[in-house]
């Protein structure tokens, strides 16, 4: 499915060789002297190469790095104190909300317990104070029950 890899030898590859073009040495002619203020003309630098040639050109000033961003007018310590204060207030607010929630939950539970006590107490009061008739109630005579028990086991 895939083509077989082919191996190329170093001799099989075409090699291009680029020869540098030599520079002709510059003929130094004396420059005419012109009176100018010293700050107006950029400085000229000359470099002697190892083969004896002299290269002359204008000196390039090194690139100046970008100036650092100005420091903020507020110190870092003041920012840290302010952030700490905001965090402290957030924690205090959270604890206040938590305390309020717990108080409300406690009040709700108390009201539910009170409601249950009132309902259950009312049911008990109705059972106690309703007229006692023998309508559908089961009456147990304890003496007969004991007698029957003793009789069956006896």
PDB file of C-alpha atoms in Angstrom:
ATOM      1  CA  UNK A   1       0.000   0.000   0.000  1.00  0.00           C
ATOM      2  CA  UNK A   2       2.858   2.384   0.818  1.00  0.00           C
ATOM      3  CA  UNK A   3       5.777   2.922  -1.567  1.00  0.00           C
ATOM      4  CA  UNK A   4       9.028   1.306  -0.590  1.00  0.00           C
ATOM      5  CA  UNK A   5      11.537   3.773   0.870  1.00  0.00           C
ATOM      6  CA  UNK A   6      14.414   4.577  -1.449  1.00  0.00           C
ATOM      7  CA  UNK A   7      17.916   5.162  -0.158  1.00  0.00           C
ATOM      8  CA  UNK A   8      19.927   7.981  -1.657  1.00  0.00           C
ATOM      9  CA  UNK A   9      23.662   8.010  -1.370  1.00  0.00           C
ATOM     10  CA  UNK A  10      25.636  11.183  -0.817  1.00  0.00           C
ATOM     11  CA  UNK A  11      27.146  10.904  -4.294  1.00  0.00           C
ATOM     12  CA  UNK A  12      23.703  10.720  -5.883  1.00  0.00           C
ATOM     13  CA  UNK A  13      22.648  14.117  -4.560  1.00  0.00           C
ATOM     14  CA  UNK A  14      23.422  17.299  -6.455  1.00  0.00           C
ATOM     15  CA  UNK A  15      25.570  19.671  -4.452  1.00  0.00           C
ATOM     16  CA  UNK A  16      25.651  23.388  -5.146  1.00  0.00           C
ATOM     17  CA  UNK A  17      28.652  25.333  -3.965  1.00  0.00           C
ATOM     18  CA  UNK A  18      28.349  29.083  -3.617  1.00  0.00           C
ATOM     19  CA  UNK A  19      31.610  30.989  -3.702  1.00  0.00           C
ATOM     20  CA  UNK A  20      31.580  34.430  -2.081  1.00  0.00           C
ATOM     21  CA  UNK A  21      32.428  37.321  -4.338  1.00  0.00           C
ATOM     22  CA  UNK A  22      35.505  39.106  -3.008  1.00  0.00           C
ATOM     23  CA  UNK A  23      35.199  42.826  -2.303  1.00  0.00           C
ATOM     24  CA  UNK A  24      37.675  45.170  -3.846  1.00  0.00           C
ATOM     25  CA  UNK A  25      39.529  47.209  -1.249  1.00  0.00           C
ATOM     26  CA  UNK A  26      38.181  50.717  -1.030  1.00  0.00           C
ATOM     27  CA  UNK A  27      40.453  53.499  -2.156  1.00  0.00           C
ATOM     28  CA  UNK A  28      40.822  55.906   0.703  1.00  0.00           C
ATOM     29  CA  UNK A  29      40.479  59.449  -0.596  1.00  0.00           C
ATOM     30  CA  UNK A  30      40.848  62.237   1.877  1.00  0.00           C
ATOM     31  CA  UNK A  31      37.480  63.696   2.730  1.00  0.00           C
ATOM     32  CA  UNK A  32      37.111  67.453   2.471  1.00  0.00           C
ATOM     33  CA  UNK A  33      37.162  69.174   5.838  1.00  0.00           C
ATOM     34  CA  UNK A  34      33.966  71.001   6.629  1.00  0.00           C
ATOM     35  CA  UNK A  35      33.524  72.973   9.802  1.00  0.00           C
ATOM     36  CA  UNK A  36      30.377  71.878  11.548  1.00  0.00           C
ATOM     37  CA  UNK A  37      29.261  71.593  15.096  1.00  0.00           C
ATOM     38  CA  UNK A  38      30.385  68.360  16.714  1.00  0.00           C
ATOM     39  CA  UNK A  39      26.872  67.111  17.577  1.00  0.00           C
ATOM     40  CA  UNK A  40      25.527  67.398  14.003  1.00  0.00           C
ATOM     41  CA  UNK A  41      27.667  64.704  12.306  1.00  0.00           C
ATOM     42  CA  UNK A  42      27.333  61.124  13.431  1.00  0.00           C
ATOM     43  CA  UNK A  43      30.538  59.364  14.417  1.00  0.00           C
ATOM     44  CA  UNK A  44      32.250  57.244  11.771  1.00  0.00           C
ATOM     45  CA  UNK A  45      33.791  53.935  12.786  1.00  0.00           C
ATOM     46  CA  UNK A  46      36.536  52.029  10.976  1.00  0.00           C
ATOM     47  CA  UNK A  47      37.257  48.326  11.453  1.00  0.00           C
ATOM     48  CA  UNK A  48      40.374  46.537  10.221  1.00  0.00           C
ATOM     49  CA  UNK A  49      39.586  43.011   9.058  1.00  0.00           C
ATOM     50  CA  UNK A  50      42.098  40.145   9.580  1.00  0.00           C
ATOM     51  CA  UNK A  51      43.085  40.210   5.900  1.00  0.00           C
ATOM     52  CA  UNK A  52      44.072  43.883   6.182  1.00  0.00           C
ATOM     53  CA  UNK A  53      41.011  45.478   4.603  1.00  0.00           C
ATOM     54  CA  UNK A  54      39.468  48.458   6.347  1.00  0.00           C
ATOM     55  CA  UNK A  55      35.694  48.781   6.604  1.00  0.00           C
ATOM     56  CA  UNK A  56      34.384  52.233   7.423  1.00  0.00           C
ATOM     57  CA  UNK A  57      30.832  53.116   8.279  1.00  0.00           C
ATOM     58  CA  UNK A  58      28.573  54.958  10.610  1.00  0.00           C
ATOM     59  CA  UNK A  59      28.349  53.553  14.062  1.00  0.00           C
ATOM     60  CA  UNK A  60      24.940  52.181  14.862  1.00  0.00           C
ATOM     61  CA  UNK A  61      23.757  53.062  18.300  1.00  0.00           C
ATOM     62  CA  UNK A  62      22.706  49.988  20.216  1.00  0.00           C
ATOM     63  CA  UNK A  63      18.979  49.544  20.418  1.00  0.00           C
ATOM     64  CA  UNK A  64      17.619  51.059  23.582  1.00  0.00           C
ATOM     65  CA  UNK A  65      15.263  48.763  25.454  1.00  0.00           C
ATOM     66  CA  UNK A  66      11.727  49.925  25.926  1.00  0.00           C
ATOM     67  CA  UNK A  67      11.380  51.970  29.063  1.00  0.00           C
ATOM     68  CA  UNK A  68       9.824  50.034  31.891  1.00  0.00           C
ATOM     69  CA  UNK A  69       6.222  50.794  32.632  1.00  0.00           C
ATOM     70  CA  UNK A  70       5.910  53.494  35.212  1.00  0.00           C
ATOM     71  CA  UNK A  71       5.317  52.210  38.700  1.00  0.00           C
ATOM     72  CA  UNK A  72       1.742  52.578  39.836  1.00  0.00           C
ATOM     73  CA  UNK A  73       1.194  55.555  42.098  1.00  0.00           C
ATOM     74  CA  UNK A  74       0.011  53.190  44.855  1.00  0.00           C
ATOM     75  CA  UNK A  75       2.545  51.058  46.670  1.00  0.00           C
ATOM     76  CA  UNK A  76       2.320  47.290  46.629  1.00  0.00           C
ATOM     77  CA  UNK A  77       1.939  47.176  50.414  1.00  0.00           C
ATOM     78  CA  UNK A  78      -1.100  49.473  50.234  1.00  0.00           C
ATOM     79  CA  UNK A  79      -2.673  47.239  47.584  1.00  0.00           C
ATOM     80  CA  UNK A  80      -2.053  44.156  49.752  1.00  0.00           C
ATOM     81  CA  UNK A  81      -3.605  45.849  52.789  1.00  0.00           C
ATOM     82  CA  UNK A  82      -6.642  46.893  50.743  1.00  0.00           C
ATOM     83  CA  UNK A  83      -7.098  43.385  49.321  1.00  0.00           C
ATOM     84  CA  UNK A  84      -6.733  41.916  52.797  1.00  0.00           C
ATOM     85  CA  UNK A  85      -9.421  44.300  54.064  1.00  0.00           C
ATOM     86  CA  UNK A  86     -11.765  43.319  51.253  1.00  0.00           C
ATOM     87  CA  UNK A  87     -11.169  39.631  51.987  1.00  0.00           C
ATOM     88  CA  UNK A  88     -11.773  40.178  55.708  1.00  0.00           C
ATOM     89  CA  UNK A  89     -15.046  41.986  54.976  1.00  0.00           C
ATOM     90  CA  UNK A  90     -16.116  39.178  52.639  1.00  0.00           C
ATOM     91  CA  UNK A  91     -15.440  36.578  55.348  1.00  0.00           C
ATOM     92  CA  UNK A  92     -17.294  38.648  57.962  1.00  0.00           C
ATOM     93  CA  UNK A  93     -20.258  39.073  55.621  1.00  0.00           C
ATOM     94  CA  UNK A  94     -20.307  35.345  54.908  1.00  0.00           C
ATOM     95  CA  UNK A  95     -20.235  34.528  58.619  1.00  0.00           C
ATOM     96  CA  UNK A  96     -23.044  37.028  59.232  1.00  0.00           C
ATOM     97  CA  UNK A  97     -25.145  35.384  56.522  1.00  0.00           C
ATOM     98  CA  UNK A  98     -24.356  31.945  57.926  1.00  0.00           C
ATOM     99  CA  UNK A  99     -25.347  33.057  61.429  1.00  0.00           C
ATOM    100  CA  UNK A 100     -28.573  34.565  60.090  1.00  0.00           C
ATOM    101  CA  UNK A 101     -29.352  31.346  58.224  1.00  0.00           C
ATOM    102  CA  UNK A 102     -28.737  29.216  61.317  1.00  0.00           C
ATOM    103  CA  UNK A 103     -30.936  31.531  63.414  1.00  0.00           C
ATOM    104  CA  UNK A 104     -33.758  31.358  60.858  1.00  0.00           C
ATOM    105  CA  UNK A 105     -33.439  27.573  60.637  1.00  0.00           C
ATOM    106  CA  UNK A 106     -33.561  27.300  64.445  1.00  0.00           C
ATOM    107  CA  UNK A 107     -36.700  29.471  64.544  1.00  0.00           C
ATOM    108  CA  UNK A 108     -38.336  27.320  61.858  1.00  0.00           C
ATOM    109  CA  UNK A 109     -37.560  24.108  63.720  1.00  0.00           C
ATOM    110  CA  UNK A 110     -38.865  25.625  66.965  1.00  0.00           C
ATOM    111  CA  UNK A 111     -42.112  26.633  65.261  1.00  0.00           C
ATOM    112  CA  UNK A 112     -42.528  23.163  63.734  1.00  0.00           C
ATOM    113  CA  UNK A 113     -41.971  21.490  67.112  1.00  0.00           C
ATOM    114  CA  UNK A 114     -44.475  23.887  68.720  1.00  0.00           C
ATOM    115  CA  UNK A 115     -47.021  23.188  65.972  1.00  0.00           C
ATOM    116  CA  UNK A 116     -46.567  19.420  66.417  1.00  0.00           C
ATOM    117  CA  UNK A 117     -46.985  19.783  70.198  1.00  0.00           C
ATOM    118  CA  UNK A 118     -50.172  21.820  69.764  1.00  0.00           C
ATOM    119  CA  UNK A 119     -51.648  19.344  67.271  1.00  0.00           C
ATOM    120  CA  UNK A 120     -50.668  16.284  69.319  1.00  0.00           C
ATOM    121  CA  UNK A 121     -51.793  17.947  72.575  1.00  0.00           C
ATOM    122  CA  UNK A 122     -55.119  18.826  70.977  1.00  0.00           C
ATOM    123  CA  UNK A 123     -55.594  15.237  69.840  1.00  0.00           C
ATOM    124  CA  UNK A 124     -54.833  13.994  73.361  1.00  0.00           C
ATOM    125  CA  UNK A 125     -57.232  16.569  74.853  1.00  0.00           C
ATOM    126  CA  UNK A 126     -59.989  15.416  72.503  1.00  0.00           C
ATOM    127  CA  UNK A 127     -59.363  11.805  73.526  1.00  0.00           C
ATOM    128  CA  UNK A 128     -59.479  12.659  77.201  1.00  0.00           C
ATOM    129  CA  UNK A 129     -62.445  15.034  77.225  1.00  0.00           C
ATOM    130  CA  UNK A 130     -64.767  13.381  74.716  1.00  0.00           C
ATOM    131  CA  UNK A 131     -67.791  11.677  76.249  1.00  0.00           C
ATOM    132  CA  UNK A 132     -67.054   8.064  77.166  1.00  0.00           C
ATOM    133  CA  UNK A 133     -69.643   5.750  75.850  1.00  0.00           C
ATOM    134  CA  UNK A 134     -69.189   2.115  75.037  1.00  0.00           C
ATOM    135  CA  UNK A 135     -69.578   2.759  71.351  1.00  0.00           C
ATOM    136  CA  UNK A 136     -67.164   0.434  69.607  1.00  0.00           C
ATOM    137  CA  UNK A 137     -64.681   0.363  72.494  1.00  0.00           C
ATOM    138  CA  UNK A 138     -63.211  -2.876  73.836  1.00  0.00           C
ATOM    139  CA  UNK A 139     -63.479  -3.381  77.568  1.00  0.00           C
ATOM    140  CA  UNK A 140     -61.255  -5.940  79.205  1.00  0.00           C
ATOM    141  CA  UNK A 141     -62.124  -7.432  82.537  1.00  0.00           C
ATOM    142  CA  UNK A 142     -58.761  -8.069  84.162  1.00  0.00           C
ATOM    143  CA  UNK A 143     -60.031 -10.676  86.674  1.00  0.00           C
ATOM    144  CA  UNK A 144     -61.564 -12.844  83.974  1.00  0.00           C
ATOM    145  CA  UNK A 145     -58.401 -12.548  81.876  1.00  0.00           C
ATOM    146  CA  UNK A 146     -56.247 -13.699  84.741  1.00  0.00           C
ATOM    147  CA  UNK A 147     -58.636 -16.481  85.531  1.00  0.00           C
ATOM    148  CA  UNK A 148     -58.636 -17.632  81.933  1.00  0.00           C
ATOM    149  CA  UNK A 149     -54.895 -17.523  81.836  1.00  0.00           C
ATOM    150  CA  UNK A 150     -54.520 -19.551  84.985  1.00  0.00           C
ATOM    151  CA  UNK A 151     -57.176 -21.949  83.840  1.00  0.00           C
ATOM    152  CA  UNK A 152     -55.459 -22.666  80.493  1.00  0.00           C
ATOM    153  CA  UNK A 153     -52.053 -23.119  82.041  1.00  0.00           C
ATOM    154  CA  UNK A 154     -53.232 -24.858  85.113  1.00  0.00           C
TER     155      UNK A 154
END
